[in-house]
XYZ file of N, CA and C in Angstrom:
705
model
N -48.771 -48.780 32.460
C -48.524 -47.381 32.796
C -47.309 -46.864 32.041
N -47.283 -45.559 31.878
C -46.098 -44.933 31.298
C -45.058 -44.760 32.399
N -43.797 -45.023 32.074
C -42.753 -44.885 33.094
C -42.031 -43.556 32.979
N -42.507 -42.708 32.069
C -41.904 -41.399 31.912
C -42.045 -40.610 33.203
N -40.936 -40.086 33.687
C -40.963 -39.313 34.920
C -40.630 -40.122 36.161
N -40.729 -41.465 36.062
C -40.419 -42.306 37.222
C -39.246 -43.249 36.956
N -38.824 -43.331 35.689
C -37.696 -44.194 35.337
C -36.920 -43.551 34.195
N -35.591 -43.422 34.329
C -34.777 -42.751 33.290
C -34.490 -43.654 32.103
N -35.513 -43.944 31.305
C -35.389 -44.921 30.223
C -34.320 -44.531 29.208
N -34.114 -43.227 28.970
C -33.133 -42.784 27.976
C -31.704 -43.152 28.351
N -31.459 -43.425 29.632
C -30.119 -43.826 30.063
C -29.813 -45.272 29.682
N -30.880 -46.035 29.398
C -30.709 -47.471 29.195
C -31.183 -47.956 27.836
N -31.927 -47.135 27.136
C -32.498 -47.571 25.861
C -32.056 -46.630 24.754
N -31.236 -47.156 23.854
C -30.785 -46.365 22.711
C -31.776 -46.504 21.571
N -32.248 -45.386 21.048
C -33.224 -45.416 19.956
C -32.689 -44.628 18.767
N -32.707 -45.257 17.592
C -32.214 -44.576 16.388
C -33.341 -44.327 15.397
N -34.619 -44.412 15.862
C -35.740 -44.212 14.948
C -35.710 -42.829 14.306
N -35.186 -41.853 15.039
C -35.235 -40.473 14.566
C -34.226 -40.185 13.449
N -33.314 -41.099 13.189
C -32.275 -40.848 12.189
C -32.876 -40.635 10.799
N -33.830 -41.461 10.429
C -34.419 -41.360 9.089
C -35.749 -40.607 9.075
N -36.245 -40.245 10.253
C -37.552 -39.593 10.323
C -37.529 -38.205 9.688
N -38.483 -37.967 8.807
C -38.671 -36.638 8.201
C -37.432 -36.101 7.486
N -36.654 -36.994 6.899
C -35.551 -36.525 6.065
C -36.131 -35.827 4.834
N -35.440 -34.834 4.285
C -35.904 -34.227 3.028
C -36.124 -35.317 1.982
N -37.168 -35.192 1.192
C -37.552 -36.260 0.269
C -36.434 -36.647 -0.694
N -35.660 -35.664 -1.174
C -34.596 -35.989 -2.123
C -33.485 -36.794 -1.457
N -33.217 -36.490 -0.180
C -32.188 -37.223 0.557
C -32.662 -38.648 0.839
N -33.912 -38.772 1.233
C -34.463 -40.103 1.517
C -34.461 -40.968 0.258
N -34.827 -40.377 -0.861
C -34.845 -41.122 -2.124
C -33.442 -41.539 -2.539
N -32.462 -40.686 -2.285
C -31.079 -41.023 -2.600
C -30.609 -42.197 -1.750
N -30.964 -42.155 -0.468
C -30.554 -43.211 0.456
C -31.192 -44.552 0.111
N -32.441 -44.531 -0.298
C -33.194 -45.778 -0.504
C -33.333 -46.170 -1.971
N -32.519 -45.582 -2.833
C -32.622 -45.827 -4.275
C -32.505 -47.308 -4.627
N -31.648 -48.031 -3.917
C -31.443 -49.457 -4.223
C -31.743 -50.334 -3.010
N -32.644 -49.858 -2.183
C -33.029 -50.594 -0.972
C -33.730 -51.901 -1.348
N -33.467 -52.946 -0.576
C -34.179 -54.219 -0.750
C -34.672 -54.695 0.612
N -35.759 -55.445 0.615
C -36.318 -55.957 1.871
C -36.336 -57.475 1.866
N -36.158 -58.045 3.061
C -36.160 -59.500 3.197
C -36.789 -59.881 4.528
N -37.535 -60.974 4.527
C -38.113 -61.499 5.762
C -37.145 -62.523 6.360
N -36.793 -62.327 7.624
C -35.886 -63.230 8.326
C -36.665 -63.999 9.389
N -36.370 -65.279 9.510
C -36.970 -66.100 10.548
C -36.176 -65.953 11.843
N -36.831 -66.246 12.965
C -36.201 -66.101 14.273
C -34.840 -66.808 14.319
N -33.847 -66.101 14.839
C -32.459 -66.565 15.012
C -31.610 -66.480 13.745
N -32.194 -66.054 12.612
C -31.370 -65.868 11.420
C -30.407 -64.701 11.623
N -29.199 -64.868 11.091
C -28.132 -63.888 11.297
C -28.119 -62.845 10.174
N -27.975 -61.565 10.558
C -27.844 -60.485 9.583
C -26.378 -60.298 9.200
N -25.514 -60.272 10.197
C -24.074 -60.184 9.943
C -23.315 -60.740 11.142
N -22.060 -61.100 10.886
C -21.238 -61.688 11.945
C -20.036 -60.804 12.270
N -19.666 -60.844 13.532
C -18.504 -60.097 13.999
C -17.267 -60.455 13.178
N -16.533 -59.441 12.747
C -15.300 -59.670 12.002
C -15.459 -59.623 10.496
N -16.708 -59.646 10.006
C -16.910 -59.565 8.558
C -16.963 -58.100 8.133
N -16.751 -57.862 6.839
C -16.762 -56.496 6.323
C -18.182 -56.093 5.912
N -18.587 -54.867 6.215
C -19.940 -54.429 5.881
C -20.097 -54.092 4.403
N -21.242 -54.440 3.856
C -21.560 -54.061 2.472
C -22.761 -53.127 2.426
N -23.290 -52.791 3.614
C -24.418 -51.890 3.678
C -24.935 -51.775 5.094
N -26.050 -51.068 5.264
C -26.659 -50.918 6.577
C -28.038 -51.567 6.564
N -28.569 -51.816 7.755
C -29.850 -52.508 7.887
C -30.855 -51.631 8.625
N -32.081 -51.616 8.090
C -33.171 -50.865 8.707
C -34.257 -51.860 9.084
N -34.651 -51.852 10.351
C -35.648 -52.814 10.823
C -37.046 -52.295 10.495
N -37.622 -52.820 9.437
C -38.965 -52.419 9.032
C -40.000 -52.924 10.034
N -39.797 -54.160 10.485
C -40.679 -54.742 11.495
C -39.932 -55.864 12.202
N -39.939 -55.837 13.524
C -39.295 -56.910 14.276
C -38.275 -56.409 15.274
N -37.440 -57.339 15.747
C -36.429 -57.004 16.743
C -35.145 -57.782 16.455
N -34.033 -57.124 16.692
C -32.715 -57.694 16.381
C -31.808 -57.591 17.598
N -31.093 -58.665 17.886
C -30.115 -58.618 18.972
C -28.718 -58.406 18.392
N -27.963 -57.530 19.044
C -26.552 -57.359 18.717
C -25.769 -58.052 19.819
N -24.813 -58.889 19.432
C -24.156 -59.709 20.451
C -22.700 -60.007 20.077
N -21.959 -60.397 21.104
C -20.584 -60.844 20.917
C -20.483 -62.267 21.446
N -19.553 -63.029 20.895
C -19.353 -64.417 21.312
C -17.932 -64.562 21.840
N -17.783 -65.139 23.051
C -16.448 -65.283 23.626
C -15.748 -66.530 23.089
N -14.545 -66.782 23.585
C -13.736 -67.907 23.090
C -14.362 -69.267 23.368
N -15.270 -69.304 24.340
C -15.933 -70.563 24.676
C -17.270 -70.711 23.955
N -17.568 -69.741 23.088
C -18.808 -69.811 22.332
C -20.011 -69.255 23.070
N -19.785 -68.632 24.226
C -20.886 -68.066 25.002
C -21.277 -66.711 24.434
N -22.554 -66.508 24.279
C -23.081 -65.289 23.673
C -23.411 -64.243 24.731
N -23.020 -63.006 24.472
C -23.387 -61.885 25.332
C -24.101 -60.841 24.485
N -25.384 -60.651 24.742
C -26.143 -59.642 24.009
C -25.783 -58.263 24.551
N -25.427 -57.354 23.650
C -25.056 -56.007 24.071
C -26.199 -55.020 23.853
N -27.156 -55.386 22.997
C -28.277 -54.466 22.758
C -29.383 -55.148 21.971
N -30.627 -54.734 22.233
C -31.770 -55.164 21.437
C -32.267 -53.974 20.630
N -32.283 -54.116 19.312
C -32.769 -53.050 18.429
C -34.211 -53.350 18.033
N -34.980 -52.287 17.829
C -36.417 -52.411 17.637
C -36.839 -51.926 16.251
N -38.116 -52.111 15.928
C -38.687 -51.605 14.686
C -38.353 -50.120 14.506
N -37.902 -49.777 13.289
C -37.591 -48.386 12.989
C -36.143 -47.999 13.201
N -35.335 -48.925 13.718
C -33.953 -48.581 14.028
C -32.985 -49.017 12.930
N -31.874 -48.305 12.852
C -30.779 -48.631 11.944
C -29.716 -49.411 12.691
N -29.143 -50.409 12.050
C -28.001 -51.107 12.633
C -26.964 -51.369 11.538
N -25.738 -51.568 11.972
C -24.670 -51.915 11.039
C -23.929 -50.744 10.445
N -24.292 -49.522 10.827
C -23.635 -48.369 10.208
C -22.322 -47.994 10.879
N -22.097 -48.479 12.107
C -20.856 -48.149 12.822
C -19.624 -48.590 12.038
N -19.677 -49.820 11.539
C -18.516 -50.376 10.840
C -18.198 -49.594 9.567
N -19.231 -49.126 8.880
C -19.005 -48.342 7.659
C -18.383 -46.995 8.009
N -18.902 -46.339 9.041
C -18.369 -45.034 9.432
C -16.914 -45.134 9.891
N -16.553 -46.245 10.526
C -15.180 -46.425 11.016
C -14.280 -47.111 9.993
N -14.870 -47.471 8.842
C -14.134 -48.174 7.788
C -13.435 -49.423 8.338
N -14.203 -50.204 9.069
C -13.651 -51.371 9.746
C -14.622 -52.546 9.639
N -14.238 -53.672 10.233
C -15.104 -54.843 10.269
C -16.216 -54.628 11.305
N -17.243 -55.487 11.243
C -18.301 -55.421 12.244
C -17.715 -55.744 13.624
N -17.992 -54.920 14.641
C -17.461 -55.183 15.988
C -18.293 -56.211 16.758
N -19.467 -56.577 16.211
C -20.328 -57.552 16.853
C -21.172 -58.250 15.793
N -22.010 -59.163 16.234
C -22.911 -59.879 15.321
C -24.337 -59.413 15.546
N -25.216 -59.737 14.596
C -26.624 -59.365 14.729
C -27.507 -60.475 14.187
N -28.574 -60.783 14.927
C -29.531 -61.806 14.501
C -30.918 -61.395 14.970
N -31.958 -61.805 14.254
C -33.318 -61.452 14.655
C -33.775 -62.372 15.786
N -34.542 -61.840 16.737
C -35.029 -62.663 17.846
C -36.488 -63.068 17.635
N -37.096 -62.553 16.570
C -38.437 -62.947 16.164
C -38.522 -62.759 14.655
N -39.506 -63.353 14.013
C -39.660 -63.158 12.570
C -39.707 -61.661 12.279
N -38.838 -61.205 11.374
C -38.676 -59.768 11.158
C -38.518 -59.447 9.678
N -38.910 -58.230 9.322
C -38.690 -57.715 7.973
C -37.598 -56.666 8.046
N -36.514 -56.902 7.317
C -35.337 -56.037 7.389
C -35.023 -55.474 6.003
N -34.838 -54.162 5.939
C -34.432 -53.518 4.696
C -32.916 -53.365 4.674
N -32.325 -53.598 3.518
C -30.872 -53.460 3.343
C -30.592 -52.288 2.410
N -29.700 -51.396 2.847
C -29.296 -50.234 2.048
C -27.815 -50.373 1.721
N -27.445 -50.456 0.439
C -26.036 -50.658 0.074
C -25.121 -49.566 0.620
N -23.926 -49.969 0.917
C -22.906 -49.067 1.472
C -22.702 -47.834 0.595
N -22.655 -48.037 -0.717
C -22.406 -46.929 -1.641
C -23.493 -45.853 -1.538
N -24.738 -46.275 -1.428
C -25.847 -45.326 -1.309
C -25.791 -44.592 0.034
N -25.443 -45.314 1.075
C -25.339 -44.712 2.409
C -24.255 -43.629 2.430
N -23.073 -43.946 1.901
C -21.965 -42.985 1.892
C -22.267 -41.795 0.975
N -22.898 -42.059 -0.163
C -23.243 -40.971 -1.083
C -24.229 -40.003 -0.420
N -25.179 -40.569 0.321
C -26.168 -39.737 1.006
C -25.520 -38.893 2.089
N -24.564 -39.469 2.801
C -23.851 -38.713 3.835
C -23.140 -37.498 3.236
N -22.615 -37.662 2.040
C -21.910 -36.557 1.379
C -22.852 -35.395 1.055
N -24.124 -35.695 0.863
C -25.078 -34.677 0.434
C -25.998 -34.192 1.562
N -25.851 -34.758 2.757
C -26.819 -34.416 3.798
C -26.175 -34.106 5.150
N -25.980 -32.838 5.472
C -25.512 -32.455 6.816
C -26.496 -32.900 7.903
N -27.787 -32.926 7.566
C -28.802 -33.340 8.538
C -28.576 -34.786 8.964
N -28.356 -35.678 8.001
C -28.119 -37.088 8.309
C -26.819 -37.248 9.084
N -25.786 -36.509 8.714
C -24.521 -36.551 9.441
C -24.709 -36.173 10.908
N -25.423 -35.079 11.135
C -25.640 -34.609 12.505
C -26.450 -35.603 13.324
N -27.438 -36.207 12.694
C -28.263 -37.184 13.408
C -27.464 -38.430 13.779
N -26.611 -38.878 12.868
C -25.785 -40.053 13.154
C -24.800 -39.753 14.279
N -24.226 -38.554 14.272
C -23.291 -38.173 15.329
C -23.989 -38.149 16.683
N -25.182 -37.592 16.712
C -25.955 -37.540 17.950
C -26.327 -38.947 18.415
N -26.711 -39.802 17.463
C -27.082 -41.176 17.799
C -25.900 -41.953 18.355
N -24.734 -41.785 17.744
C -23.536 -42.479 18.223
C -23.176 -42.033 19.630
N -23.306 -40.752 19.903
C -23.005 -40.217 21.228
C -23.937 -40.804 22.276
N -25.221 -40.874 21.943
C -26.200 -41.428 22.877
C -25.956 -42.916 23.103
N -25.642 -43.624 22.037
C -25.403 -45.058 22.164
C -24.195 -45.333 23.060
N -23.160 -44.515 22.923
C -21.982 -44.675 23.788
C -22.380 -44.509 25.253
N -23.236 -43.534 25.537
C -23.684 -43.289 26.902
C -24.473 -44.479 27.447
N -25.354 -45.046 26.611
C -26.147 -46.204 27.020
C -25.246 -47.403 27.324
N -24.263 -47.640 26.468
C -23.357 -48.775 26.682
C -22.508 -48.574 27.937
N -22.102 -47.336 28.208
C -21.335 -47.048 29.422
C -22.179 -47.319 30.663
N -23.445 -46.937 30.625
C -24.343 -47.224 31.749
C -24.510 -48.729 31.942
N -24.579 -49.464 30.839
C -24.740 -50.918 30.914
C -23.526 -51.572 31.560
N -22.328 -51.100 31.217
C -21.113 -51.645 31.828
C -21.110 -51.411 33.336
N -21.542 -50.229 33.742
C -21.623 -49.918 35.169
C -22.621 -50.837 35.861
N -23.752 -51.085 35.192
C -24.776 -51.966 35.747
C -24.228 -53.362 36.015
N -23.494 -53.925 35.037
C -22.952 -55.277 35.199
C -21.958 -55.340 36.354
N -21.240 -54.257 36.572
C -20.210 -54.244 37.609
C -20.790 -54.072 39.007
N -21.923 -53.400 39.124
C -22.401 -52.983 40.448
C -23.696 -53.628 40.919
N -24.468 -54.218 40.029
C -25.796 -54.690 40.419
C -25.892 -56.218 40.495
N -26.832 -56.665 41.326
C -27.074 -58.100 41.465
C -27.852 -58.616 40.262
N -27.922 -59.943 40.136
C -28.685 -60.550 39.042
C -30.150 -60.123 39.126
N -30.702 -60.088 40.321
C -32.099 -59.690 40.512
C -32.329 -58.255 40.033
N -31.423 -57.352 40.374
C -31.544 -55.960 39.948
C -31.371 -55.822 38.440
N -30.396 -56.551 37.885
C -30.146 -56.474 36.443
C -31.322 -57.012 35.649
N -31.922 -58.104 36.128
C -33.073 -58.676 35.420
C -34.256 -57.707 35.471
N -34.498 -57.102 36.619
C -35.586 -56.130 36.730
C -35.365 -54.985 35.755
N -34.139 -54.489 35.695
C -33.814 -53.376 34.801
C -34.019 -53.751 33.339
N -33.540 -54.922 32.940
C -33.687 -55.347 31.549
C -35.155 -55.572 31.187
N -35.950 -56.081 32.112
C -37.373 -56.287 31.831
C -38.077 -54.945 31.618
N -37.673 -53.929 32.361
C -38.252 -52.591 32.180
C -37.921 -52.062 30.785
N -36.649 -52.202 30.406
C -36.205 -51.693 29.101
C -36.867 -52.458 27.962
N -36.908 -53.789 28.078
C -37.519 -54.606 27.024
C -39.011 -54.321 26.925
N -39.635 -54.098 28.059
C -41.070 -53.760 28.072
C -41.361 -52.558 27.171
N -40.477 -51.566 27.187
C -40.671 -50.390 26.348
C -40.644 -50.744 24.863
N -39.844 -51.740 24.513
C -39.720 -52.149 23.115
C -40.943 -52.930 22.632
N -41.700 -53.497 23.565
C -42.870 -54.286 23.186
C -44.187 -53.534 23.394
N -44.096 -52.252 23.711
C -45.306 -51.447 23.885
C -45.818 -50.975 22.523
N -46.563 -51.843 21.859
C -47.143 -51.526 20.548
C -48.641 -51.267 20.729
N -49.103 -50.117 20.229
C -50.512 -49.735 20.398
C -50.917 -49.826 21.870
N -50.052 -49.310 22.715
C -50.249 -49.428 24.157
C -51.415 -48.584 24.648
N -52.229 -49.174 25.535
C -53.328 -48.472 26.189
C -53.043 -48.471 27.683
N -53.198 -47.316 28.331
C -52.904 -47.201 29.758
C -53.621 -48.284 30.558
N -52.875 -48.938 31.445
C -53.441 -49.983 32.287
C -53.342 -51.373 31.689
N -52.988 -51.455 30.426
C -52.884 -52.754 29.746
C -51.523 -53.389 30.045
N -51.474 -54.662 30.441
C -50.189 -55.315 30.672
C -49.427 -55.480 29.363
N -48.106 -55.397 29.445
C -47.265 -55.516 28.255
C -46.691 -56.922 28.178
N -46.812 -57.529 26.998
C -46.352 -58.905 26.780
C -45.020 -58.912 26.053
N -44.035 -59.540 26.667
C -42.690 -59.661 26.100
C -42.512 -61.074 25.548
N -41.965 -61.182 24.340
C -41.732 -62.485 23.728
C -40.236 -62.651 23.506
N -39.569 -63.328 24.448
C -38.121 -63.491 24.374
C -37.736 -64.810 25.037
N -36.752 -65.482 24.473
C -36.323 -66.760 25.038
C -35.574 -66.525 26.344
N -35.569 -67.530 27.202
C -34.842 -67.412 28.470
C -33.338 -67.328 28.219
N -32.881 -67.960 27.136
C -31.460 -67.890 26.798
C -31.054 -66.464 26.436
N -31.866 -65.796 25.607
C -31.562 -64.416 25.229
C -31.667 -63.485 26.436
N -32.648 -63.723 27.286
C -32.796 -62.889 28.483
C -31.594 -63.059 29.408
N -31.125 -64.296 29.565
C -29.943 -64.548 30.392
C -28.706 -63.880 29.799
N -28.611 -63.905 28.469
C -27.483 -63.268 27.788
C -27.498 -61.760 27.982
N -28.674 -61.164 27.999
C -28.799 -59.729 28.240
C -28.408 -59.367 29.667
N -28.811 -60.221 30.595
C -28.562 -59.952 32.015
C -27.127 -60.287 32.401
N -26.509 -61.186 31.640
C -25.137 -61.579 31.944
C -25.070 -62.634 33.041
N -25.924 -63.660 32.932
C -25.954 -64.713 33.934
C -26.390 -66.015 33.270
N -26.488 -67.079 34.072
C -26.912 -68.375 33.546
C -28.437 -68.419 33.397
N -28.889 -69.238 32.468
C -30.325 -69.383 32.232
C -31.052 -69.792 33.508
N -30.435 -70.672 34.304
C -31.052 -71.154 35.530
C -31.329 -70.011 36.508
N -30.410 -69.038 36.556
C -30.609 -67.897 37.455
C -31.781 -67.034 37.021
N -31.915 -66.848 35.689
C -33.031 -66.066 35.165
C -34.356 -66.756 35.485
N -34.427 -68.067 35.285
C -35.647 -68.819 35.566
C -36.010 -68.716 37.049
N -34.993 -68.797 37.912
C -35.240 -68.717 39.358
C -35.805 -67.356 39.754
N -35.188 -66.279 39.249
C -35.647 -64.935 39.621
C -37.009 -64.631 39.000
N -37.252 -65.112 37.788
C -38.577 -64.936 37.180
C -39.652 -65.606 38.032
N -39.331 -66.759 38.583
C -40.272 -67.460 39.466
C -40.559 -66.623 40.706
N -39.520 -66.000 41.257
C -39.705 -65.120 42.418
C -40.603 -63.939 42.054
N -40.386 -63.374 40.877
C -41.209 -62.246 40.428
C -42.671 -62.671 40.233
N -42.864 -63.899 39.758
C -44.225 -64.415 39.601
C -44.904 -64.549 40.957
N -44.168 -65.057 41.942
C -44.719 -65.229 43.283
C -45.073 -63.894 43.917
N -44.387 -62.837 43.507
C -44.659 -61.489 44.026
C -45.683 -60.737 43.172
N -46.308 -61.446 42.215
C -47.344 -60.870 41.342
C -46.842 -59.719 40.484
N -45.545 -59.738 40.168
C -44.958 -58.717 39.306
C -45.213 -59.044 37.842
N -45.214 -60.331 37.534
C -45.398 -60.778 36.156
C -45.993 -62.170 36.131
N -46.362 -62.606 34.945
C -46.761 -63.987 34.725
C -46.123 -64.470 33.438
N -46.053 -65.766 33.245
C -45.435 -66.318 32.050
C -46.387 -67.285 31.358
N -46.275 -67.288 30.019
C -47.017 -68.237 29.184
C -46.035 -68.745 28.138
N -45.436 -69.899 28.406
C -44.382 -70.373 27.520
C -43.189 -69.438 27.611
N -42.721 -68.956 26.457
C -41.600 -68.022 26.468
C -42.045 -66.580 26.670
N -43.358 -66.345 26.690
C -43.873 -64.996 26.856
C -43.886 -64.574 28.323
N -43.561 -63.311 28.552
C -43.559 -62.734 29.891
C -44.514 -61.549 29.883
N -45.514 -61.574 30.759
C -46.490 -60.487 30.834
C -46.191 -59.658 32.078
N -45.789 -58.420 31.877
C -45.466 -57.537 32.992
C -46.760 -56.983 33.584
N -46.984 -57.267 34.870
C -48.192 -56.808 35.544
C -47.955 -55.566 36.400
N -46.770 -55.468 36.993
C -46.500 -54.355 37.908
C -45.099 -53.803 37.658
N -45.003 -52.850 36.743
C -43.692 -52.291 36.402
C -43.135 -51.441 37.541
N -44.014 -50.915 38.409
C -43.540 -50.127 39.552
C -42.672 -50.954 40.487
N -43.062 -52.211 40.705
C -42.264 -53.087 41.561
C -40.907 -53.386 40.922
N -40.896 -53.527 39.587
C -39.629 -53.754 38.898
C -38.704 -52.533 39.049
N -39.280 -51.343 38.961
C -38.497 -50.112 39.104
C -37.869 -50.048 40.490
N -38.625 -50.440 41.521
C -38.069 -50.443 42.881
C -36.934 -51.459 43.014
N -37.143 -52.644 42.425
C -36.122 -53.703 42.516
C -34.858 -53.300 41.772
N -35.005 -52.596 40.631
C -33.843 -52.184 39.833
C -32.918 -51.273 40.624
N -33.477 -50.586 41.613
C -32.654 -49.833 42.575
C -31.697 -48.841 41.875
N -32.281 -47.875 41.203
C -31.477 -46.908 40.454
C -31.251 -45.600 41.211
N -31.206 -45.651 42.513
C -30.977 -44.446 43.315
C -29.584 -43.886 43.077
């Protein structure tokens, strides 16, 4: 089912697909003049926190996690980016190092656009500037909501919420009434929720017993998103 109207997905899911959509042809050609594409295998790293950016990344196909690593080496995923989204441009705009790391969570095709082409295009395109500003504003709002979620919600509520958001990212060629299949490791899911892997496995088992979802290996098939929305408790 579509969750539009029953769940405020825009508060939790940042989408940057519209940044490059329908750009004037001359601007798009300027931006992609020296673009290159590469296939990355699952868990391969695009960039690491603290390194200097040499360009931006466009997800042609696949999914990428943005994450931070604490002093003990524990990973905290801050966002999952989807096909069609741009990542890595924050550091260039702020003229600083990458504030986080990025790695693919499934085999993905990623396009790389050199920093020089990106900055040159910004100089010639008010449209691209405005879209990036709007995207940054929305992303800040999504991250602020996420911080509030971690502070106020239980593991069960947080997992339900993340499954709803991730479900939207895996709705490819979706047909009404069709269950959505999520392909994500329990480690990455635990990192998104901000808890131990054991807690995620336990709550997933509870959800299975309640006929909310089923699992096949690392795959999670959402059967009843309405029950997840109730559990997420977003009143």
